[in-house]
Every structure is written in C-alpha cells, then in structure tokens.
GROMACS .gro file of C-alpha atoms in nm:
model
  409
    1UNK     CA    1  -1.593  -2.076  -0.445
    2UNK     CA    2  -1.235  -2.092  -0.582
    3UNK     CA    3  -1.288  -1.766  -0.769
    4UNK     CA    4  -1.443  -1.606  -0.460
    5UNK     CA    5  -1.146  -1.704  -0.244
    6UNK     CA    6  -0.911  -1.603  -0.524
    7UNK     CA    7  -0.989  -1.232  -0.483
    8UNK     CA    8  -0.835  -1.231  -0.135
    9UNK     CA    9  -0.495  -1.147  -0.288
   10UNK     CA   10  -0.640  -0.817  -0.406
   11UNK     CA   11  -0.810  -0.757  -0.071
   12UNK     CA   12  -0.482  -0.815   0.116
   13UNK     CA   13  -0.292  -0.596  -0.129
   14UNK     CA   14  -0.551  -0.321  -0.111
   15UNK     CA   15  -0.593  -0.332   0.267
   16UNK     CA   16  -0.216  -0.312   0.307
   17UNK     CA   17  -0.164  -0.064   0.026
   18UNK     CA   18  -0.445   0.176   0.104
   19UNK     CA   19  -0.481   0.157   0.479
   20UNK     CA   20  -0.138   0.080   0.623
   21UNK     CA   21  -0.018   0.278   0.923
   22UNK     CA   22   0.079   0.585   0.725
   23UNK     CA   23  -0.245   0.598   0.532
   24UNK     CA   24  -0.452   0.543   0.844
   25UNK     CA   25  -0.304   0.849   1.009
   26UNK     CA   26  -0.259   1.047   0.684
   27UNK     CA   27  -0.628   1.012   0.592
   28UNK     CA   28  -0.734   1.103   0.946
   29UNK     CA   29  -0.493   1.399   0.947
   30UNK     CA   30  -0.616   1.520   0.609
   31UNK     CA   31  -0.978   1.483   0.721
   32UNK     CA   32  -0.916   1.684   1.038
   33UNK     CA   33  -0.733   1.967   0.854
   34UNK     CA   34  -0.886   1.976   0.505
   35UNK     CA   35  -1.221   1.802   0.553
   36UNK     CA   36  -1.313   1.606   0.239
   37UNK     CA   37  -1.152   1.857   0.000
   38UNK     CA   38  -0.879   1.603  -0.088
   39UNK     CA   39  -1.124   1.317  -0.156
   40UNK     CA   40  -1.054   1.362  -0.527
   41UNK     CA   41  -0.696   1.242  -0.470
   42UNK     CA   42  -0.819   0.912  -0.324
   43UNK     CA   43  -1.054   0.864  -0.621
   44UNK     CA   44  -0.770   0.946  -0.860
   45UNK     CA   45  -0.538   0.706  -0.675
   46UNK     CA   46  -0.793   0.423  -0.694
   47UNK     CA   47  -0.823   0.472  -1.070
   48UNK     CA   48  -0.445   0.488  -1.114
   49UNK     CA   49  -0.363   0.179  -0.910
   50UNK     CA   50  -0.644  -0.014  -1.083
   51UNK     CA   51  -0.502   0.077  -1.428
   52UNK     CA   52  -0.147  -0.035  -1.344
   53UNK     CA   53  -0.236  -0.330  -1.120
   54UNK     CA   54  -0.455  -0.468  -1.399
   55UNK     CA   55  -0.157  -0.443  -1.636
   56UNK     CA   56   0.073  -0.607  -1.379
   57UNK     CA   57  -0.171  -0.892  -1.315
   58UNK     CA   58  -0.215  -0.944  -1.691
   59UNK     CA   59   0.163  -0.952  -1.739
   60UNK     CA   60   0.199  -1.210  -1.460
   61UNK     CA   61  -0.087  -1.426  -1.588
   62UNK     CA   62   0.019  -1.426  -1.956
   63UNK     CA   63   0.400  -1.421  -1.935
   64UNK     CA   64   0.438  -1.596  -1.597
   65UNK     CA   65   0.685  -1.325  -1.494
   66UNK     CA   66   0.665  -1.058  -1.223
   67UNK     CA   67   0.730  -0.685  -1.267
   68UNK     CA   68   1.091  -0.668  -1.150
   69UNK     CA   69   1.173  -0.985  -1.344
   70UNK     CA   70   1.116  -0.772  -1.656
   71UNK     CA   71   1.247  -0.431  -1.542
   72UNK     CA   72   1.614  -0.507  -1.600
   73UNK     CA   73   1.542  -0.688  -1.926
   74UNK     CA   74   1.327  -0.403  -2.060
   75UNK     CA   75   1.507  -0.095  -1.921
   76UNK     CA   76   1.862  -0.228  -1.914
   77UNK     CA   77   2.087  -0.297  -1.612
   78UNK     CA   78   2.176   0.068  -1.530
   79UNK     CA   79   1.822   0.211  -1.534
   80UNK     CA   80   1.700  -0.105  -1.364
   81UNK     CA   81   1.959  -0.063  -1.090
   82UNK     CA   82   1.845   0.294  -1.020
   83UNK     CA   83   1.489   0.164  -0.998
   84UNK     CA   84   1.600  -0.118  -0.766
   85UNK     CA   85   1.799   0.113  -0.535
   86UNK     CA   86   1.512   0.362  -0.498
   87UNK     CA   87   1.255   0.088  -0.446
   88UNK     CA   88   1.466  -0.101  -0.193
   89UNK     CA   89   1.524   0.203   0.031
   90UNK     CA   90   1.152   0.285   0.029
   91UNK     CA   91   1.062  -0.077   0.101
   92UNK     CA   92   1.299  -0.085   0.400
   93UNK     CA   93   1.149   0.234   0.549
   94UNK     CA   94   0.798   0.102   0.493
   95UNK     CA   95   0.870  -0.233   0.663
   96UNK     CA   96   0.996  -0.042   0.968
   97UNK     CA   97   0.685   0.175   0.978
   98UNK     CA   98   0.448  -0.122   0.943
   99UNK     CA   99   0.617  -0.314   1.224
  100UNK     CA  100   0.581  -0.003   1.439
  101UNK     CA  101   0.217   0.033   1.334
  102UNK     CA  102   0.130  -0.325   1.433
  103UNK     CA  103   0.305  -0.268   1.767
  104UNK     CA  104   0.106   0.055   1.819
  105UNK     CA  105  -0.217  -0.139   1.761
  106UNK     CA  106  -0.111  -0.386   2.030
  107UNK     CA  107  -0.033  -0.095   2.262
  108UNK     CA  108  -0.388   0.033   2.209
  109UNK     CA  109  -0.527  -0.311   2.296
  110UNK     CA  110  -0.310  -0.380   2.600
  111UNK     CA  111  -0.167  -0.051   2.731
  112UNK     CA  112   0.185  -0.199   2.709
  113UNK     CA  113   0.440   0.034   2.543
  114UNK     CA  114   0.466  -0.040   2.172
  115UNK     CA  115   0.846  -0.071   2.181
  116UNK     CA  116   0.810  -0.386   2.393
  117UNK     CA  117   0.592  -0.539   2.120
  118UNK     CA  118   0.826  -0.456   1.830
  119UNK     CA  119   1.063  -0.758   1.854
  120UNK     CA  120   0.770  -0.999   1.896
  121UNK     CA  121   0.580  -0.853   1.600
  122UNK     CA  122   0.889  -0.877   1.380
  123UNK     CA  123   0.964  -1.236   1.485
  124UNK     CA  124   0.606  -1.358   1.434
  125UNK     CA  125   0.591  -1.181   1.095
  126UNK     CA  126   0.909  -1.353   0.983
  127UNK     CA  127   0.776  -1.688   1.114
  128UNK     CA  128   0.449  -1.639   0.925
  129UNK     CA  129   0.633  -1.555   0.602
  130UNK     CA  130   0.854  -1.859   0.644
  131UNK     CA  131   0.600  -2.121   0.755
  132UNK     CA  132   0.248  -2.016   0.655
  133UNK     CA  133   0.112  -2.099   0.312
  134UNK     CA  134   0.061  -1.806   0.075
  135UNK     CA  135  -0.315  -1.864   0.045
  136UNK     CA  136  -0.356  -1.879   0.423
  137UNK     CA  137  -0.153  -1.561   0.462
  138UNK     CA  138  -0.378  -1.379   0.213
  139UNK     CA  139  -0.705  -1.498   0.352
  140UNK     CA  140  -0.643  -1.460   0.725
  141UNK     CA  141  -0.493  -1.110   0.719
  142UNK     CA  142  -0.688  -0.984   0.419
  143UNK     CA  143  -1.021  -1.086   0.567
  144UNK     CA  144  -0.933  -0.970   0.922
  145UNK     CA  145  -0.842  -0.635   0.767
  146UNK     CA  146  -1.204  -0.611   0.656
  147UNK     CA  147  -1.282  -0.527   1.020
  148UNK     CA  148  -1.186  -0.173   0.915
  149UNK     CA  149  -1.528  -0.155   0.750
  150UNK     CA  150  -1.630  -0.046   1.100
  151UNK     CA  151  -1.520   0.305   0.991
  152UNK     CA  152  -1.813   0.308   0.750
  153UNK     CA  153  -2.051   0.192   1.025
  154UNK     CA  154  -1.911   0.449   1.270
  155UNK     CA  155  -1.950   0.729   1.015
  156UNK     CA  156  -2.315   0.642   0.963
  157UNK     CA  157  -2.378   0.626   1.340
  158UNK     CA  158  -2.202   0.959   1.397
  159UNK     CA  159  -2.475   1.119   1.188
  160UNK     CA  160  -2.261   1.371   1.000
  161UNK     CA  161  -2.393   1.658   0.793
  162UNK     CA  162  -2.379   1.470   0.461
  163UNK     CA  163  -2.445   1.787   0.266
  164UNK     CA  164  -2.145   1.956   0.428
  165UNK     CA  165  -1.919   1.656   0.356
  166UNK     CA  166  -2.031   1.657  -0.007
  167UNK     CA  167  -1.975   2.033  -0.029
  168UNK     CA  168  -1.617   1.984   0.097
  169UNK     CA  169  -1.555   1.698  -0.149
  170UNK     CA  170  -1.695   1.899  -0.439
  171UNK     CA  171  -1.468   2.195  -0.354
  172UNK     CA  172  -1.112   2.078  -0.435
  173UNK     CA  173  -0.934   2.374  -0.275
  174UNK     CA  174  -0.759   2.437   0.058
  175UNK     CA  175  -0.958   2.584   0.350
  176UNK     CA  176  -0.892   2.956   0.417
  177UNK     CA  177  -0.645   2.883   0.700
  178UNK     CA  178  -0.432   2.639   0.495
  179UNK     CA  179  -0.173   2.728   0.231
  180UNK     CA  180  -0.180   2.602  -0.126
  181UNK     CA  181   0.168   2.437  -0.100
  182UNK     CA  182   0.060   2.244   0.211
  183UNK     CA  183  -0.261   2.135   0.038
  184UNK     CA  184  -0.069   1.994  -0.259
  185UNK     CA  185   0.196   1.840  -0.031
  186UNK     CA  186  -0.075   1.627   0.130
  187UNK     CA  187  -0.232   1.560  -0.209
  188UNK     CA  188   0.100   1.411  -0.323
  189UNK     CA  189   0.135   1.212   0.000
  190UNK     CA  190  -0.214   1.064  -0.047
  191UNK     CA  191  -0.145   0.978  -0.411
  192UNK     CA  192   0.190   0.823  -0.316
  193UNK     CA  193   0.010   0.613  -0.056
  194UNK     CA  194  -0.262   0.505  -0.298
  195UNK     CA  195  -0.013   0.406  -0.570
  196UNK     CA  196   0.270   0.280  -0.347
  197UNK     CA  197   0.512   0.082  -0.569
  198UNK     CA  198   0.518  -0.226  -0.346
  199UNK     CA  199   0.152  -0.286  -0.429
  200UNK     CA  200   0.233  -0.385  -0.788
  201UNK     CA  201   0.551  -0.570  -0.684
  202UNK     CA  202   0.353  -0.782  -0.438
  203UNK     CA  203   0.047  -0.820  -0.659
  204UNK     CA  204   0.234  -0.939  -0.967
  205UNK     CA  205   0.474  -1.160  -0.768
  206UNK     CA  206   0.178  -1.307  -0.578
  207UNK     CA  207   0.014  -1.387  -0.910
  208UNK     CA  208   0.327  -1.576  -1.019
  209UNK     CA  209   0.340  -1.753  -0.680
  210UNK     CA  210  -0.021  -1.861  -0.731
  211UNK     CA  211   0.064  -1.978  -1.085
  212UNK     CA  212  -0.186  -1.756  -1.264
  213UNK     CA  213  -0.238  -1.844  -1.628
  214UNK     CA  214  -0.428  -1.660  -1.907
  215UNK     CA  215  -0.740  -1.843  -1.792
  216UNK     CA  216  -0.704  -1.670  -1.453
  217UNK     CA  217  -0.735  -1.318  -1.596
  218UNK     CA  218  -1.088  -1.295  -1.458
  219UNK     CA  219  -0.957  -1.365  -1.105
  220UNK     CA  220  -0.679  -1.112  -1.153
  221UNK     CA  221  -0.923  -0.843  -1.264
  222UNK     CA  222  -1.169  -0.927  -0.987
  223UNK     CA  223  -0.881  -0.875  -0.740
  224UNK     CA  224  -0.809  -0.536  -0.891
  225UNK     CA  225  -1.162  -0.403  -0.933
  226UNK     CA  226  -1.291  -0.529  -0.596
  227UNK     CA  227  -0.986  -0.497  -0.371
  228UNK     CA  228  -0.853  -0.153  -0.459
  229UNK     CA  229  -1.188   0.031  -0.467
  230UNK     CA  230  -1.259  -0.126  -0.128
  231UNK     CA  231  -0.932   0.017   0.005
  232UNK     CA  232  -1.028   0.356  -0.138
  233UNK     CA  233  -1.372   0.341   0.027
  234UNK     CA  234  -1.212   0.272   0.365
  235UNK     CA  235  -0.971   0.564   0.314
  236UNK     CA  236  -1.262   0.799   0.243
  237UNK     CA  237  -1.450   0.671   0.548
  238UNK     CA  238  -1.147   0.738   0.771
  239UNK     CA  239  -1.115   1.093   0.638
  240UNK     CA  240  -1.490   1.155   0.674
  241UNK     CA  241  -1.488   1.034   1.036
  242UNK     CA  242  -1.203   1.276   1.115
  243UNK     CA  243  -1.375   1.559   0.927
  244UNK     CA  244  -1.692   1.499   1.131
  245UNK     CA  245  -1.532   1.475   1.475
  246UNK     CA  246  -1.216   1.690   1.462
  247UNK     CA  247  -1.253   1.956   1.188
  248UNK     CA  248  -1.522   2.161   1.368
  249UNK     CA  249  -1.304   2.191   1.681
  250UNK     CA  250  -0.977   2.251   1.491
  251UNK     CA  251  -0.802   1.947   1.640
  252UNK     CA  252  -0.523   1.806   1.425
  253UNK     CA  253  -0.490   1.425   1.425
  254UNK     CA  254  -0.137   1.289   1.441
  255UNK     CA  255  -0.153   0.973   1.654
  256UNK     CA  256  -0.315   0.632   1.619
  257UNK     CA  257  -0.533   0.668   1.930
  258UNK     CA  258  -0.680   0.993   1.793
  259UNK     CA  259  -0.748   0.819   1.463
  260UNK     CA  260  -0.963   0.545   1.622
  261UNK     CA  261  -1.151   0.785   1.853
  262UNK     CA  262  -1.435   0.855   1.602
  263UNK     CA  263  -1.501   0.479   1.582
  264UNK     CA  264  -1.527   0.458   1.960
  265UNK     CA  265  -1.769   0.754   1.961
  266UNK     CA  266  -1.980   0.615   1.678
  267UNK     CA  267  -1.971   0.239   1.733
  268UNK     CA  268  -1.886   0.198   2.102
  269UNK     CA  269  -1.664  -0.063   2.264
  270UNK     CA  270  -1.736  -0.331   2.005
  271UNK     CA  271  -1.645  -0.087   1.730
  272UNK     CA  272  -1.324   0.004   1.912
  273UNK     CA  273  -1.228  -0.363   1.943
  274UNK     CA  274  -1.298  -0.420   1.574
  275UNK     CA  275  -1.100  -0.117   1.460
  276UNK     CA  276  -0.798  -0.223   1.669
  277UNK     CA  277  -0.823  -0.573   1.516
  278UNK     CA  278  -0.848  -0.418   1.170
  279UNK     CA  279  -0.553  -0.185   1.226
  280UNK     CA  280  -0.339  -0.473   1.349
  281UNK     CA  281  -0.439  -0.698   1.058
  282UNK     CA  282  -0.378  -0.421   0.803
  283UNK     CA  283  -0.037  -0.319   0.938
  284UNK     CA  284   0.074  -0.676   1.004
  285UNK     CA  285  -0.043  -0.778   0.655
  286UNK     CA  286   0.143  -0.479   0.510
  287UNK     CA  287   0.457  -0.590   0.698
  288UNK     CA  288   0.436  -0.926   0.521
  289UNK     CA  289   0.369  -0.767   0.182
  290UNK     CA  290   0.651  -0.517   0.196
  291UNK     CA  291   0.911  -0.753   0.343
  292UNK     CA  292   0.832  -1.016   0.080
  293UNK     CA  293   0.840  -0.745  -0.188
  294UNK     CA  294   1.196  -0.655  -0.087
  295UNK     CA  295   1.296  -1.018  -0.147
  296UNK     CA  296   1.102  -1.029  -0.472
  297UNK     CA  297   1.264  -0.710  -0.611
  298UNK     CA  298   1.623  -0.799  -0.532
  299UNK     CA  299   1.591  -1.162  -0.643
  300UNK     CA  300   1.404  -1.082  -0.963
  301UNK     CA  301   1.652  -0.811  -1.063
  302UNK     CA  302   1.955  -1.037  -1.016
  303UNK     CA  303   1.783  -1.348  -1.152
  304UNK     CA  304   1.801  -1.545  -0.828
  305UNK     CA  305   1.563  -1.826  -0.740
  306UNK     CA  306   1.274  -1.675  -0.543
  307UNK     CA  307   0.934  -1.750  -0.393
  308UNK     CA  308   0.761  -1.845  -0.072
  309UNK     CA  309   0.693  -2.188  -0.219
  310UNK     CA  310   1.063  -2.248  -0.281
  311UNK     CA  311   1.246  -2.411   0.012
  312UNK     CA  312   1.503  -2.185   0.184
  313UNK     CA  313   1.797  -2.402   0.077
  314UNK     CA  314   1.691  -2.361  -0.288
  315UNK     CA  315   1.621  -1.986  -0.263
  316UNK     CA  316   1.867  -1.892   0.010
  317UNK     CA  317   1.934  -1.537  -0.115
  318UNK     CA  318   1.562  -1.457  -0.140
  319UNK     CA  319   1.491  -1.576   0.215
  320UNK     CA  320   1.810  -1.413   0.350
  321UNK     CA  321   1.707  -1.078   0.195
  322UNK     CA  322   1.368  -1.091   0.368
  323UNK     CA  323   1.532  -1.180   0.700
  324UNK     CA  324   1.793  -0.903   0.678
  325UNK     CA  325   1.529  -0.643   0.588
  326UNK     CA  326   1.322  -0.749   0.888
  327UNK     CA  327   1.621  -0.724   1.123
  328UNK     CA  328   1.729  -0.380   0.995
  329UNK     CA  329   1.371  -0.246   1.003
  330UNK     CA  330   1.322  -0.372   1.359
  331UNK     CA  331   1.647  -0.208   1.470
  332UNK     CA  332   1.534   0.122   1.314
  333UNK     CA  333   1.204   0.124   1.504
  334UNK     CA  334   1.378   0.030   1.830
  335UNK     CA  335   1.576   0.355   1.807
  336UNK     CA  336   1.238   0.512   1.912
  337UNK     CA  337   1.197   0.696   1.583
  338UNK     CA  338   0.826   0.769   1.530
  339UNK     CA  339   0.688   0.496   1.296
  340UNK     CA  340   0.417   0.730   1.169
  341UNK     CA  341   0.673   0.994   1.074
  342UNK     CA  342   0.881   0.725   0.898
  343UNK     CA  343   0.580   0.622   0.692
  344UNK     CA  344   0.486   0.977   0.599
  345UNK     CA  345   0.837   1.039   0.467
  346UNK     CA  346   0.830   0.706   0.283
  347UNK     CA  347   0.506   0.813   0.112
  348UNK     CA  348   0.672   1.126  -0.026
  349UNK     CA  349   0.979   0.934  -0.143
  350UNK     CA  350   0.743   0.674  -0.297
  351UNK     CA  351   0.569   0.953  -0.486
  352UNK     CA  352   0.906   1.074  -0.617
  353UNK     CA  353   0.986   0.722  -0.744
  354UNK     CA  354   0.646   0.644  -0.899
  355UNK     CA  355   0.748   0.691  -1.267
  356UNK     CA  356   1.039   0.447  -1.221
  357UNK     CA  357   0.794   0.177  -1.115
  358UNK     CA  358   0.510   0.233  -1.356
  359UNK     CA  359   0.692   0.320  -1.680
  360UNK     CA  360   0.823  -0.037  -1.736
  361UNK     CA  361   0.478  -0.178  -1.655
  362UNK     CA  362   0.324   0.042  -1.925
  363UNK     CA  363   0.599  -0.050  -2.174
  364UNK     CA  364   0.572  -0.426  -2.115
  365UNK     CA  365   0.191  -0.418  -2.127
  366UNK     CA  366   0.229  -0.287  -2.486
  367UNK     CA  367   0.486  -0.545  -2.595
  368UNK     CA  368   0.342  -0.827  -2.810
  369UNK     CA  369   0.655  -1.035  -2.757
  370UNK     CA  370   0.545  -1.080  -2.393
  371UNK     CA  371   0.168  -1.053  -2.411
  372UNK     CA  372   0.064  -1.152  -2.764
  373UNK     CA  373  -0.297  -1.049  -2.821
  374UNK     CA  374  -0.335  -0.953  -2.452
  375UNK     CA  375  -0.149  -0.623  -2.497
  376UNK     CA  376  -0.309  -0.297  -2.383
  377UNK     CA  377  -0.621  -0.177  -2.555
  378UNK     CA  378  -0.679   0.190  -2.644
  379UNK     CA  379  -0.848   0.277  -2.312
  380UNK     CA  380  -0.565   0.125  -2.106
  381UNK     CA  381  -0.306   0.317  -2.305
  382UNK     CA  382  -0.491   0.649  -2.283
  383UNK     CA  383  -0.531   0.613  -1.906
  384UNK     CA  384  -0.178   0.476  -1.859
  385UNK     CA  385  -0.020   0.760  -2.058
  386UNK     CA  386  -0.225   1.025  -1.876
  387UNK     CA  387  -0.118   0.885  -1.541
  388UNK     CA  388   0.247   0.868  -1.648
  389UNK     CA  389   0.239   1.242  -1.729
  390UNK     CA  390   0.076   1.309  -1.391
  391UNK     CA  391   0.328   1.089  -1.206
  392UNK     CA  392   0.622   1.271  -1.365
  393UNK     CA  393   0.479   1.603  -1.241
  394UNK     CA  394   0.417   1.455  -0.896
  395UNK     CA  395   0.769   1.311  -0.886
  396UNK     CA  396   0.925   1.649  -0.969
  397UNK     CA  397   0.716   1.835  -0.708
  398UNK     CA  398   0.728   1.588  -0.417
  399UNK     CA  399   1.062   1.670  -0.252
  400UNK     CA  400   1.054   2.049  -0.318
  401UNK     CA  401   0.709   2.068  -0.157
  402UNK     CA  402   0.828   1.861   0.139
  403UNK     CA  403   1.114   2.108   0.195
  404UNK     CA  404   0.902   2.419   0.133
  405UNK     CA  405   0.627   2.313   0.377
  406UNK     CA  406   0.860   2.146   0.631
  407UNK     CA  407   0.678   1.816   0.569
  408UNK     CA  408   0.331   1.969   0.586
  409UNK     CA  409   0.378   2.172   0.906
   0.00000   0.00000   0.00000
C-alpha cells in the first residue's frame, strides 16, 4: 500500500505538467486545427520527460540532493545564474497562468467572473502550501486530477471514426490549409509543455522532501513510468475529442468552455461536472507545483534552507519567495491579461530554455562522484544525448517561429 500511495507524486507532477491550463487548451486547439497529426509530439514528449525525470529521481534518491542544488556546483555560478534567471521568469508566468486557469474552472462551475475568484484561489493555494502536509497535497490534488480520465470516456462515447484518427496520427504533416511554420510552432509548444522544466524541479525536490533513499528507486521509477504516460494519454484524449467535434466544422478552440464541450456532448452532465473538477484539480495542483518550484530553485541555487517540512522561521527566505511569487502572479492576472495566452507564451519560452535545464541533469547522472554505481547505463545515455541534440534545435527555433507565425496565428 505504501508503494501504491507513493506513486501519487508522479501522478500530481504529470497531471500538472501535462494537462495544466495551457496544455488543456493547446491540445484542444491543436486537435481542432491539425487533427491528430501532432500526436507524435506528445509521444516524443512522454519519452523525453520519462528519460530525464528518471535521472532526476535517481539523483535525488542516491545523492539526497535536488536538481538546482547541483546546477551551480556542476555548471558554475555564472552559467547557473543564467539558468536560474530563465527558469524563474518562466515559473512566475506559469504560476500566473495556473491561478487564472483554476479561476476559469470555477467560473465554468458557478457562472461568476473568473477575476473575482483569482484572489481567493491564490490565498487558498498559499494556505495549502503552508499548512497541508506534502503527502496530503500530492494525493488529494493528484487523485482528483484523475477525473480528467473522463476525456477518454467521452471520446469513446462520441463514437469517432477511429480509422480517420489513426490516419491523421500516422501522417505527421500539416493539413493543406495550414503552413509548415505554424505546424512546427505548435509542435514546439506541445514539446515545451510536455517537458516543462518545473516538472523535474518539483519531482526531484519532492523526492528529497519525501526522503527518498536508494531503496526507493522502485517508487521513483513507478512515479515516472506510470504518471507521465498517464498525462500523455490524457493529452491525446483531449486532442482526439477536439479533432472529432471541431475539426470537421473548422471551428478553432481557444477558450476553456470550448475545450470541455466535447465531454459534455459525449458524457453528459455528470461528465461535465467531472471535467470541471479535473480541470480545477489539475490547474490548482499545478499552481502548487510551480510556486513551490520557484522557492526550490532560488533556495537551492543560493544554498538557503528550504522545504515544506521546514518551519517558516527556519526557512524564511524559501517561504518568502513562494509568497512573493504568488502575490506578483496574482497581480499579473488581475490586470485582465488572458491566462491562456500567458501560458502559451510561457510554453514557448520554456522550450527555448529546455537545454539549460536538462544538460546538468544529464551531466550529473553520469557522474560517479554523486551516483556511484547508479550512474546512467548505455540506453539512458543514448536517449539523453539524442534528446539534448533535439532540445538544442528546438531552443534555437522556438522564438524565431513565434515571431514568424505571430504566435501561431
């Protein structure tokens, strides 16, 4: 039972990482415009995040240290500072978007404008981070996020043309009315969402918080190989629902209420209630993950005391960082900036910063001084190196494609 409950860290990380507010709408948007022709990106992203999350979990379990705790030591203070600055800006934007996403879910449930929910969502999230135990946080929001499985049920009940969906997935090319640059812009956005840096920050720091040891490697790997593929499955189901309902009529999805419409059509009122619960749990859980990750990154880089288990007076700078990030993110969303647009931009900037995050993970996972006989095997190194080459290409292309396509317009 302990091992079964132990995989909830991976479920929470995957639900937040794969199906946060940006991914919810991005997958629905991609499904409505490109059908399943970008499904290969989700599969690639699942493989990539599994490769690097497994390394991060192994590093945490064997060395007892989280990713950013080792970045400065391994890359040096200057390169580490560049990594920290890029990561911290992206984390701040993502916290803002997730708070907005949770508020949008409450607007769907109540009809009350989402801006009125924003301060309450932010306050409750901060209270949960401050007062709720880490295990409870994982299990409640991770397991409630599983309500998003209703997308799979809705897809089955919609009765799509499975042969047509497979034909789209097997044809990795843009439809005739879409340009190649736009196709690859969304491919990069999806990959950036699947391999968002905060996922490894939160996963490895959570492993340290839970005091993983080498004997817990099985739990760490179960988290990785159950949680992340589950997040990928949900992403594919969201895209397939949109491809079934919207693609034939040429409707482009760009709001949360459009995204949940296929579930209402396929699974009725109960399905709609479940998907709203799942969206709220996923975005609220992602708010907790990203806000805590901001505190983890800053504290680990500067060597401050950190951790949810550490009392605020003993880790004042860690807790103050989380609070300040929450306040600034809340203020940003209250300016009425579109939270979905904020997340889509953060995905592209995340993609541009991916090599900064994953290079030190790959380096440390090969260092016997930290990992002894638990260093990477040949398969991990082949996959890790191949992904690093891909991420460098993605990083170089992300911003030029965003400018050339006017953010996918």
